[in-house]
CSV table of C-alpha atoms in Angstrom, one decimal:
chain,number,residue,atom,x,y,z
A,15,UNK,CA,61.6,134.3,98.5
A,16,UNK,CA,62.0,131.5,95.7
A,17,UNK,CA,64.7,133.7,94.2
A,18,UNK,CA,66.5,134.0,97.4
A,19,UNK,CA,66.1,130.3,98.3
A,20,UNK,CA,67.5,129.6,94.7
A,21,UNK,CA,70.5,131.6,95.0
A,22,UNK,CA,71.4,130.6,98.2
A,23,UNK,CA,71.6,126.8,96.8
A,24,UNK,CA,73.3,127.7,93.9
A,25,UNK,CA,76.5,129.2,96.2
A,26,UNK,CA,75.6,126.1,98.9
A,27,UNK,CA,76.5,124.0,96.0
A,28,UNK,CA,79.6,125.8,94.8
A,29,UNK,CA,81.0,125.6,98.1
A,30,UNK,CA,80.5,121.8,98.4
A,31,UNK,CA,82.1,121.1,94.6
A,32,UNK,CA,85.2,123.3,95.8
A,33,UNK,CA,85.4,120.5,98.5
A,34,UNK,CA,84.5,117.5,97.1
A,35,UNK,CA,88.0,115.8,96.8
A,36,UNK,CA,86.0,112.8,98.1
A,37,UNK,CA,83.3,112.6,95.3
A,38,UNK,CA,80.9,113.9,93.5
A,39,UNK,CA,78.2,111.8,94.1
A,40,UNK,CA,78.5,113.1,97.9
A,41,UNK,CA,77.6,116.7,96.4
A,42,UNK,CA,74.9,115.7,94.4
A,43,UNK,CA,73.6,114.4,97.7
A,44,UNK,CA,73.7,117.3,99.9
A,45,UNK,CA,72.4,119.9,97.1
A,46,UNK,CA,69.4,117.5,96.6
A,47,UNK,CA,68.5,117.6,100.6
A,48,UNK,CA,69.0,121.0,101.3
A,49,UNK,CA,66.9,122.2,97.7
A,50,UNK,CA,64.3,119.7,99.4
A,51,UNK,CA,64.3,121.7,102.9
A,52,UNK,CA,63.3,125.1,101.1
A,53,UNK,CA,60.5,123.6,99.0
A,54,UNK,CA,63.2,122.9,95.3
A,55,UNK,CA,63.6,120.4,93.2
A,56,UNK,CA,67.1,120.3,92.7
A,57,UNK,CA,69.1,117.7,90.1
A,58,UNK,CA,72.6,118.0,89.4
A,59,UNK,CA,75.4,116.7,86.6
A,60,UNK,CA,78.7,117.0,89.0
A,61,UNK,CA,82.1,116.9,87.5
A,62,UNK,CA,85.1,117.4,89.3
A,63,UNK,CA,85.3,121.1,88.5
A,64,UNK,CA,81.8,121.9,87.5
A,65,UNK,CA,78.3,120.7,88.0
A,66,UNK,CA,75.1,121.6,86.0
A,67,UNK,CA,72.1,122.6,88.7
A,68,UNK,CA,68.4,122.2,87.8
A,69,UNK,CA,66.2,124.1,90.3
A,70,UNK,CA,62.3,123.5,90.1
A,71,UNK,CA,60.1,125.4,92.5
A,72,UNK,CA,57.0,124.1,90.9
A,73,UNK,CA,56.5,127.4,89.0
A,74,UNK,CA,59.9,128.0,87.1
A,75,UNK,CA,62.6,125.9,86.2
A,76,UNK,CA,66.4,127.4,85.9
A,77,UNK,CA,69.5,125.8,85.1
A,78,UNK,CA,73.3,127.3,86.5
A,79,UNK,CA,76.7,126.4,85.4
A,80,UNK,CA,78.9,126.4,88.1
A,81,UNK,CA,82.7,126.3,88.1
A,82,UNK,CA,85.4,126.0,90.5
A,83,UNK,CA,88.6,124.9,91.7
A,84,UNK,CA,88.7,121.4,93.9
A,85,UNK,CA,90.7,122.5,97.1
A,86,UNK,CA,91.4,121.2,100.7
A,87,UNK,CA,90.0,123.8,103.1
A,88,UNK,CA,89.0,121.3,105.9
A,89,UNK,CA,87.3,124.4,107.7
A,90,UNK,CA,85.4,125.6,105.1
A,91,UNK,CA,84.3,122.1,104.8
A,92,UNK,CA,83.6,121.5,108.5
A,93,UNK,CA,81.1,125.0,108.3
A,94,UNK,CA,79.7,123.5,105.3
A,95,UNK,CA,78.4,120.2,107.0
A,96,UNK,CA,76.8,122.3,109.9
A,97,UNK,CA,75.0,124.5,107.5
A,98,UNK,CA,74.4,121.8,104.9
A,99,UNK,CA,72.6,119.9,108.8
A,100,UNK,CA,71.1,123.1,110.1
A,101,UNK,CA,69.3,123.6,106.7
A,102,UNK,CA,67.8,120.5,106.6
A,103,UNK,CA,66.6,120.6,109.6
A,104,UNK,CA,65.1,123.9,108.9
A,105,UNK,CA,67.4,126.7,109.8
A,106,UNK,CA,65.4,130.1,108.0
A,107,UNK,CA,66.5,131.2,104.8
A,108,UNK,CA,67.5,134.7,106.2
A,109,UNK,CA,69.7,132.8,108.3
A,110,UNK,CA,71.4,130.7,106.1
A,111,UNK,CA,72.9,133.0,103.7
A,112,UNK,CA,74.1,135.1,106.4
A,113,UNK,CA,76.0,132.1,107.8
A,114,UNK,CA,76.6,131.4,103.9
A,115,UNK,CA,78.3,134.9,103.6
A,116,UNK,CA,80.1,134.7,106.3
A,117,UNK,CA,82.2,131.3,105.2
A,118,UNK,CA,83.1,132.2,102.1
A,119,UNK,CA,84.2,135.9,103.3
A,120,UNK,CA,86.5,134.2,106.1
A,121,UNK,CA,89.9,134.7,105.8
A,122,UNK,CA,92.2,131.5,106.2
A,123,UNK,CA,91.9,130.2,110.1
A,124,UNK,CA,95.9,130.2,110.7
A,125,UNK,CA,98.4,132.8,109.9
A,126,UNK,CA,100.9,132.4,107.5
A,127,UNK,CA,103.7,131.3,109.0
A,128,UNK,CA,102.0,129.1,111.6
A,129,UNK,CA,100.8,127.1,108.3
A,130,UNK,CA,104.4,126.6,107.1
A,131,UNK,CA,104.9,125.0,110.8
A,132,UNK,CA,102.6,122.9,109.5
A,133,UNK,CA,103.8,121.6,106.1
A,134,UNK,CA,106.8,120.9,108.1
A,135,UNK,CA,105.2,118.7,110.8
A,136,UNK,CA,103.0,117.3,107.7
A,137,UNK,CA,106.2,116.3,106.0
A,138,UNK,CA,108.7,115.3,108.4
A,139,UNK,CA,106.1,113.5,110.5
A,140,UNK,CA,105.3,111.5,107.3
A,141,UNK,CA,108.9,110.7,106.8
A,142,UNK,CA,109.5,108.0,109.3
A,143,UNK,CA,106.9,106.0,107.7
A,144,UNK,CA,108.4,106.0,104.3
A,145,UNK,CA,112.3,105.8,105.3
A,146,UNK,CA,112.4,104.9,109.5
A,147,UNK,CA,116.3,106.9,109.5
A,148,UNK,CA,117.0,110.1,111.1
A,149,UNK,CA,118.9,111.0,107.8
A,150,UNK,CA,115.4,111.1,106.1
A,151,UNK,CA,113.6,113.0,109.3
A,152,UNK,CA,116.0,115.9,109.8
A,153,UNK,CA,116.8,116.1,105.8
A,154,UNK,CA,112.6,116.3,105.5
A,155,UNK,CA,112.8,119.2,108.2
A,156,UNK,CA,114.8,121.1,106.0
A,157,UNK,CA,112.8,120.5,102.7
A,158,UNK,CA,109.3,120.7,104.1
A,159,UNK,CA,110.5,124.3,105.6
A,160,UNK,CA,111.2,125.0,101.9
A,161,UNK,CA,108.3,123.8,100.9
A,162,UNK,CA,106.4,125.1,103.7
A,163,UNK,CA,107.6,128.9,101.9
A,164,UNK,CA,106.4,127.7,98.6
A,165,UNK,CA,102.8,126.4,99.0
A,166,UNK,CA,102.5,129.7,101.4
A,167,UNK,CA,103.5,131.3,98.3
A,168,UNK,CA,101.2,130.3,95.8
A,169,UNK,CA,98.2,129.1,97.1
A,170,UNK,CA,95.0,131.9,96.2
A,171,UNK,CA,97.5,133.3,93.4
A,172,UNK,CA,97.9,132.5,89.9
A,173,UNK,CA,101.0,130.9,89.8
A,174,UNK,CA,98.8,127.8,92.3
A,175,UNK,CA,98.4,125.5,89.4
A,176,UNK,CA,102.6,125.4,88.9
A,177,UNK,CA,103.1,124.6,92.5
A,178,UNK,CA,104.0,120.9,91.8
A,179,UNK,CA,106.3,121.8,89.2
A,180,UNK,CA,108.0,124.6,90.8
A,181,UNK,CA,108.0,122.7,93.9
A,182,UNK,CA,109.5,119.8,92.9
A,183,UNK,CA,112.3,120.9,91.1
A,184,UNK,CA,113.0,123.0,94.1
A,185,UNK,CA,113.0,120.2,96.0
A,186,UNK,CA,115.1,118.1,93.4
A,187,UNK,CA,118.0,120.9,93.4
A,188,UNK,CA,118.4,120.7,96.8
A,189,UNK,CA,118.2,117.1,97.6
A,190,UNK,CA,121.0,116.5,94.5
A,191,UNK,CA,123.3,119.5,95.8
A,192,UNK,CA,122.9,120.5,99.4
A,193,UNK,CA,121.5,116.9,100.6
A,194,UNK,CA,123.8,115.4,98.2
A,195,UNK,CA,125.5,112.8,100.6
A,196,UNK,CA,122.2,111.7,102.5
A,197,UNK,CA,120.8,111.4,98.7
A,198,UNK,CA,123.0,108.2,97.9
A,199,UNK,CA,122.5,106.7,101.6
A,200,UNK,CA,118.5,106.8,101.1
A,201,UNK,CA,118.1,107.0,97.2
A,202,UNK,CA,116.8,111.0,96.0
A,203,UNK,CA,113.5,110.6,95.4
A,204,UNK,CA,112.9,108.7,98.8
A,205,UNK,CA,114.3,111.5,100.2
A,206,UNK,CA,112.2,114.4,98.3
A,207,UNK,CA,109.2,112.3,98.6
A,208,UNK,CA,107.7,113.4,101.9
A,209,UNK,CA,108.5,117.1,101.3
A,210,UNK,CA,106.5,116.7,97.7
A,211,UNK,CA,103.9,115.0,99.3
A,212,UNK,CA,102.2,117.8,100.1
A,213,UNK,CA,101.3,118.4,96.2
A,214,UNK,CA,101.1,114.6,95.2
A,215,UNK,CA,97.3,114.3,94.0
A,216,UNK,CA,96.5,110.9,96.0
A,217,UNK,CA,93.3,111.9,97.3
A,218,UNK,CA,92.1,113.1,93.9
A,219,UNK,CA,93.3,109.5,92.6
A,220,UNK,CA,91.2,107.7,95.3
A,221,UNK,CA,88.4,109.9,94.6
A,222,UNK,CA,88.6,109.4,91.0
A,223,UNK,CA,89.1,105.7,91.4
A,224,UNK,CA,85.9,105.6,93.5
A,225,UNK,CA,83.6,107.7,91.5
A,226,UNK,CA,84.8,105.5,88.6
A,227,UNK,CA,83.7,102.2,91.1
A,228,UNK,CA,80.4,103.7,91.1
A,229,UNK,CA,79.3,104.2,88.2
A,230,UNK,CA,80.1,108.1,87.9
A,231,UNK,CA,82.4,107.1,84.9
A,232,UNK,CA,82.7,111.2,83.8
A,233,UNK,CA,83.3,112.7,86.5
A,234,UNK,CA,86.0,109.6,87.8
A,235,UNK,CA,87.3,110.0,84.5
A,236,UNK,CA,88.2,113.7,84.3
A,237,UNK,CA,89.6,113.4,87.8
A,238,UNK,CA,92.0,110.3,86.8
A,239,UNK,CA,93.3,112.6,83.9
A,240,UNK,CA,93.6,115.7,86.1
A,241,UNK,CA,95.2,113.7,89.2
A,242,UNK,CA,97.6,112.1,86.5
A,243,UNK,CA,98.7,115.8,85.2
A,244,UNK,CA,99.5,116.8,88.2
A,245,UNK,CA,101.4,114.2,89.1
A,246,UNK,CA,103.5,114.3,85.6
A,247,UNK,CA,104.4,117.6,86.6
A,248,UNK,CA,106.4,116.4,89.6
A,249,UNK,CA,108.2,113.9,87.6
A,250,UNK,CA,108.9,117.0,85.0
A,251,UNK,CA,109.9,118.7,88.6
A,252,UNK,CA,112.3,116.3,89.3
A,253,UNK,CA,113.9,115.3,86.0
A,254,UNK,CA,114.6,118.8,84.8
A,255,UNK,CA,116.2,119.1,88.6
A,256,UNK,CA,118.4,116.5,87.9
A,257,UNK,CA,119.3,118.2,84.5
A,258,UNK,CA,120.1,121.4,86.0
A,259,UNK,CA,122.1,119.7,88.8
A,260,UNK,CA,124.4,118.1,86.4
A,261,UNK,CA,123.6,115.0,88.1
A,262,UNK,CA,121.7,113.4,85.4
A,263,UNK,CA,118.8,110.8,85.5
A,264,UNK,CA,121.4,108.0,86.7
A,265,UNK,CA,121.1,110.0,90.1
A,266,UNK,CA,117.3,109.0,90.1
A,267,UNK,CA,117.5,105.6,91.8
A,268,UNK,CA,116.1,103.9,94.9
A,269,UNK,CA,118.6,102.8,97.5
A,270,UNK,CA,117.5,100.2,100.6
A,271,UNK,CA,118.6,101.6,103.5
A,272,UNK,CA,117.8,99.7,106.8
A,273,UNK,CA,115.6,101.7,109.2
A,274,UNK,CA,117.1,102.9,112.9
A,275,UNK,CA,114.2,104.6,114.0
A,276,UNK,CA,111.7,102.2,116.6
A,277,UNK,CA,108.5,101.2,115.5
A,278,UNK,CA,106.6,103.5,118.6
A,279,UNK,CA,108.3,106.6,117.2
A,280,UNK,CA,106.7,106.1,114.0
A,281,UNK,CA,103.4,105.5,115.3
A,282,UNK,CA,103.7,108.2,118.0
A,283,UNK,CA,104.8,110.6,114.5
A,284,UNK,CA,101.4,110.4,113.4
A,285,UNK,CA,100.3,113.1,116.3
A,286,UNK,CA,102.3,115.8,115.1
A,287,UNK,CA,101.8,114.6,112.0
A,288,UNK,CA,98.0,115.6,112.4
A,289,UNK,CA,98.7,119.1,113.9
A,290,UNK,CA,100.3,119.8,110.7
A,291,UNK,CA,97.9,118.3,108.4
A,292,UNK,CA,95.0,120.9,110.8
A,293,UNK,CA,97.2,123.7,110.2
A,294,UNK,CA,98.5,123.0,106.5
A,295,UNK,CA,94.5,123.0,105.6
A,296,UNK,CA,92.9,124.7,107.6
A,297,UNK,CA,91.6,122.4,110.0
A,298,UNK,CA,90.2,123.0,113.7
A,299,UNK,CA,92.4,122.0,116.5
A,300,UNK,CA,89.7,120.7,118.4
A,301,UNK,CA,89.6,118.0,115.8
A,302,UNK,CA,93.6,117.0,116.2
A,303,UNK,CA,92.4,114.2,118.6
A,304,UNK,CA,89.7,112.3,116.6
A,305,UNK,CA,91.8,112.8,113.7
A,306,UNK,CA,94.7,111.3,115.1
A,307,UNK,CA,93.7,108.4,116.5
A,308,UNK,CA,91.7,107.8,113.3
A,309,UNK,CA,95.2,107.8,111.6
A,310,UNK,CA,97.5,106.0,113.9
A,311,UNK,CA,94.6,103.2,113.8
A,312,UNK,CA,94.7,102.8,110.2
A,313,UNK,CA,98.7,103.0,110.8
A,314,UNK,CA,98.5,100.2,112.7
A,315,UNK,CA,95.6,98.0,111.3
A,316,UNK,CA,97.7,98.6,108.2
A,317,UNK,CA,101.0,97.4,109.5
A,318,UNK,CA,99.4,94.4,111.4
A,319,UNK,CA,97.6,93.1,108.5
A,320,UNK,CA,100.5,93.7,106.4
A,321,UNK,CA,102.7,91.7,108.0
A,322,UNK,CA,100.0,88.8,107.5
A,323,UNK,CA,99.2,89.0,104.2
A,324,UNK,CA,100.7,91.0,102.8
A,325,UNK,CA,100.3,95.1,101.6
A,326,UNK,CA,97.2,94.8,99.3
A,327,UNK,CA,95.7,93.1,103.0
A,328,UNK,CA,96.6,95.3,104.7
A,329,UNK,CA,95.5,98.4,102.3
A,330,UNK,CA,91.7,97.0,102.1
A,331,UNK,CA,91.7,96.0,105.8
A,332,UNK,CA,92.7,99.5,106.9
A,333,UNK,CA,90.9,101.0,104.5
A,334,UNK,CA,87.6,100.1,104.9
A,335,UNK,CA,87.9,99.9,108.4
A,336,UNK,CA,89.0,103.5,108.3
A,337,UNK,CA,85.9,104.4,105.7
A,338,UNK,CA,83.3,102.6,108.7
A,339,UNK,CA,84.4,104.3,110.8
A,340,UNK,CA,84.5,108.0,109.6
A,341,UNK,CA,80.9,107.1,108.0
A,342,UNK,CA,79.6,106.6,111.6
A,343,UNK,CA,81.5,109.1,113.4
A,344,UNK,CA,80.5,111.7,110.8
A,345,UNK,CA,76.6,111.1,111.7
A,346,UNK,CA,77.1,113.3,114.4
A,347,UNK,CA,76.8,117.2,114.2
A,348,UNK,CA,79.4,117.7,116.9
A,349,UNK,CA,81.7,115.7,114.2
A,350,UNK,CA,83.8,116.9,111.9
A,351,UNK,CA,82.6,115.9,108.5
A,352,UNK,CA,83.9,112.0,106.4
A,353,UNK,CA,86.6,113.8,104.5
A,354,UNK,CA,88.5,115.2,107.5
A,355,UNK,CA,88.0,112.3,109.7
A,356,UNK,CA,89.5,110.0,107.0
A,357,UNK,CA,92.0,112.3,105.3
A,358,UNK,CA,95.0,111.4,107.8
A,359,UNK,CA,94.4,107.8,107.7
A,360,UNK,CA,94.6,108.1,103.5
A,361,UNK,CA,97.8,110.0,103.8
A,362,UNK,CA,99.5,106.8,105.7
A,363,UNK,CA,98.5,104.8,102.8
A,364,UNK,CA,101.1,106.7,100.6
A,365,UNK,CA,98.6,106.6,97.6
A,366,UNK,CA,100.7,108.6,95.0
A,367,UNK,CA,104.1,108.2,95.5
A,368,UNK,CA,104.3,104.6,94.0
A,369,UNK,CA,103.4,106.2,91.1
A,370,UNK,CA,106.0,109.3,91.5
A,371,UNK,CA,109.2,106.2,92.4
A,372,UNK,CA,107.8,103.8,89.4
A,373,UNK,CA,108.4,106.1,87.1
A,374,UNK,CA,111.7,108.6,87.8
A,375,UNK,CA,113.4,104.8,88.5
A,376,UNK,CA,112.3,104.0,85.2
A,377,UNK,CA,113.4,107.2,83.8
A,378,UNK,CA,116.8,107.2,86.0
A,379,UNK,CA,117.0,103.6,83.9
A,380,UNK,CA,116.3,101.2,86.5
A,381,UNK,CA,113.5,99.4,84.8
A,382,UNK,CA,112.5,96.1,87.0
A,383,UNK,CA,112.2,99.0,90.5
A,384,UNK,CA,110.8,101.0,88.1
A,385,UNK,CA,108.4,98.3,87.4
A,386,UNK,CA,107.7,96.5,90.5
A,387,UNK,CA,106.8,100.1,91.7
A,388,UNK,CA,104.3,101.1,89.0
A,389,UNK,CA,102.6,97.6,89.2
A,390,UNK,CA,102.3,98.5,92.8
A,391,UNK,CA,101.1,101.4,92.1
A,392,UNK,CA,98.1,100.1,89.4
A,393,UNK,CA,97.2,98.3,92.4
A,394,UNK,CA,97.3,100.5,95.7
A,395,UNK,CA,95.5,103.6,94.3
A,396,UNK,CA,91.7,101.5,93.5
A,397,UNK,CA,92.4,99.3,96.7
A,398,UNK,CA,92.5,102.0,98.8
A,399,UNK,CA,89.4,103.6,97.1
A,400,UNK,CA,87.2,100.4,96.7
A,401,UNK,CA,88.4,99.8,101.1
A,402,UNK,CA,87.3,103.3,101.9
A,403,UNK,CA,84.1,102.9,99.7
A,404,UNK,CA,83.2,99.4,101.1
A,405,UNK,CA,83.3,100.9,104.7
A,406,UNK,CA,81.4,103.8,103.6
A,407,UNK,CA,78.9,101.0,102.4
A,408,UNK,CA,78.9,98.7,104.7
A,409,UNK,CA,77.6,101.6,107.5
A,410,UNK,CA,75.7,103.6,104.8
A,411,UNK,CA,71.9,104.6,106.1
A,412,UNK,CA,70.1,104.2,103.3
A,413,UNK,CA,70.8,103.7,99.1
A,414,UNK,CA,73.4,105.6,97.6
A,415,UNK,CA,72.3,107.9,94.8
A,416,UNK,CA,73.5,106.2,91.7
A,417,UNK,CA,73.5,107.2,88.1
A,418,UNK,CA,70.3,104.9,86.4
């Protein structure tokens, strides 16, 4: 029975790492409360890809090395935080791994092409918020289908870990060629931004930034080097597109366009912009409406505060208000875990893609934009991660498990 209870923590744990784009120290949490429900002591050394899990059942002592991939399955991660509950509470062992089983043999909840509908609500819903024009909306339509195709294409294969290359230089071609024209109006990467910002790390940032904030220094730190990685290879993306173009790193410059969409349709953009973020990941649609109001109220607090004080204001305001409220509204069992209730709300933030303008402006040799938007940049990605942390804090039941 020890044995049994053992393994079945082990692959509890595994599950959690592959969907701990929020933290670490949120894993080493869970593991340690469940091992507690079946009679184990259970310590952990989490990084981002791998954790080191000590089981103690008083008898014997074992140690696992476990390794996997962070992802984004928000479904996998909503079965998890019922099972993660029921064992606590004391659902049988028998019980649990059959549940257990049963999530990690499930195939994904939405069909392929249903979950290309959803990249492109994801990124053209998005768009209005970065560029308010219908030139940017109907051109993101067309490039979010694109991309829709491609992260269809690779994700569960072995070409996955190229997506954000491949992608955006798929994405650069086609904005400097076919989307030539609407490219000067808006500036190019403006306008392949929302269609790459389905592969821009800026959850893995945030989560990196706040594991760093509290004291998990090795596990912040090899997520900060991965996020970063991935994130050079969109700028690679996009230079060697505007190599292959002919167009030239000249052709990577920001242009301020004034915005013709109203400030309701933007807001109102954030529904559909949920339905695709549920069907991109793997969300439930029973979820859409909690998750969307979540998002359009960080939208807004955001914009309000903004205006002001300015954006750094307006990032901590939203952001912790948005990491309150998830933290309460995750309490419940009938709730969809934190990370789900406060991944739309992060995604409005545009963590990321200060980073992804700052430097193909300085590379297209427009150094103060290039600049101004990296400094921004340095600034945005810990405030929204020390916002999101201090609401998770200031709602918190309880001392957070810290390193001593």
């Amino acid at each position: 029975m020890k044995d049994d209870a053992r393994a079945l923590l082990t692959d509890v744990a595994r599950l959690l790492l592959a969907g701990s784009a929020e933290g670490v120290f949120v894993v080493r949490e869970s593991v340690r409360r469940v091992g507690a429900a079946h009679g184990l002591d259970a310590d952990l050394l989490v990084l981002p890809d791998q954790l080191i899990l000590r089981i103690d059942d008083g008898t014997t002592s074992t140690v696992d090395v476990i390794e996997t991939m962070p992802g984004l399955s928000l479904r996998r991660l909503e079965q998890a935080k019922q099972l993660v509950t029921e064992m606590h509470a004391g659902l049988s062992l028998a019980e649990a791994r059959r549940r257990l089983d049963t999530i990690l043999a499930a195939p994904p909840l939405y069909p392929w092409w249903l979950r290309i509908v959803g990249v492109v609500l994801f990124t053209a819903c998005f768009a209005p918020s970065l560029v308010p024009t219908w030139t940017e909306l109907l051109t993101t339509v067309a490039l979010g289908a694109v991309m829709g195709v491609l992260f269809v294409a690779f994700t569960g294969r072995r070409w996955e870990p190229l997506l954000p290359l491949i992608g955006s230089f798929v994405v650069g071609c086609l904005t400097l060629t076919v989307f030539a024209e609407a490219a000067y109006a808006t500036g190019p990467v403006m306008l392949m931004l929302p269609a790459l910002f389905i592969v821009i790390p800026g959850d893995y940032l945030s989560a990196a930034s706040a594991e760093l904030a509290v004291g998990r220094i090795s596990a912040g730190a090899t997520r900060l080097v991965w996020a970063s990685f991935i994130l050079v290879q969109i700028i690679i993306g996009v230079e060697l597109a505007a190599q292959a173009t002919g167009a030239g790193r000249q052709a990577l410059f920001e242009a301020s366009q004034p915005g013709t969409l109203p400030f309701w349709f933007i807001v109102l953009a954030w529904i559909p912009f949920t339905v695709g973020l549920a069907l991109t990941f793997n969300a439930s649609l029973r979820n859409v409406p909690i998750m969307a109001a979540l998002t359009m109220g960080t939208y807004l607090l955001y914009a309000g505060f903004a205006k002001l004080g300015g954006e750094l204001v307006g990032t901590l305001v939203a952001g912790a208000a948005l990491g309150a409220a998830a933290t309460l509204l995750a309490r419940s069992p009938a709730l969809p875990p934190r990370l789900e209730l406060v991944v739309g709300g992060f995604f409005t933030l545009t963590v990321g893609s200060l980073g992804l303008r700052g430097v193909t402006a300085l590379i297209g040799g427009h150094p103060i934009v290039g600049a101004q938007d990296l400094f921004s940049f340095l600034l945005i990605v810990p405030t929204v991660a020390l916002a999101l942390l201090a609401g998770f804090l200031l709602v918190r039941q309880g001392a957070l498990d810290l390193p001593r």
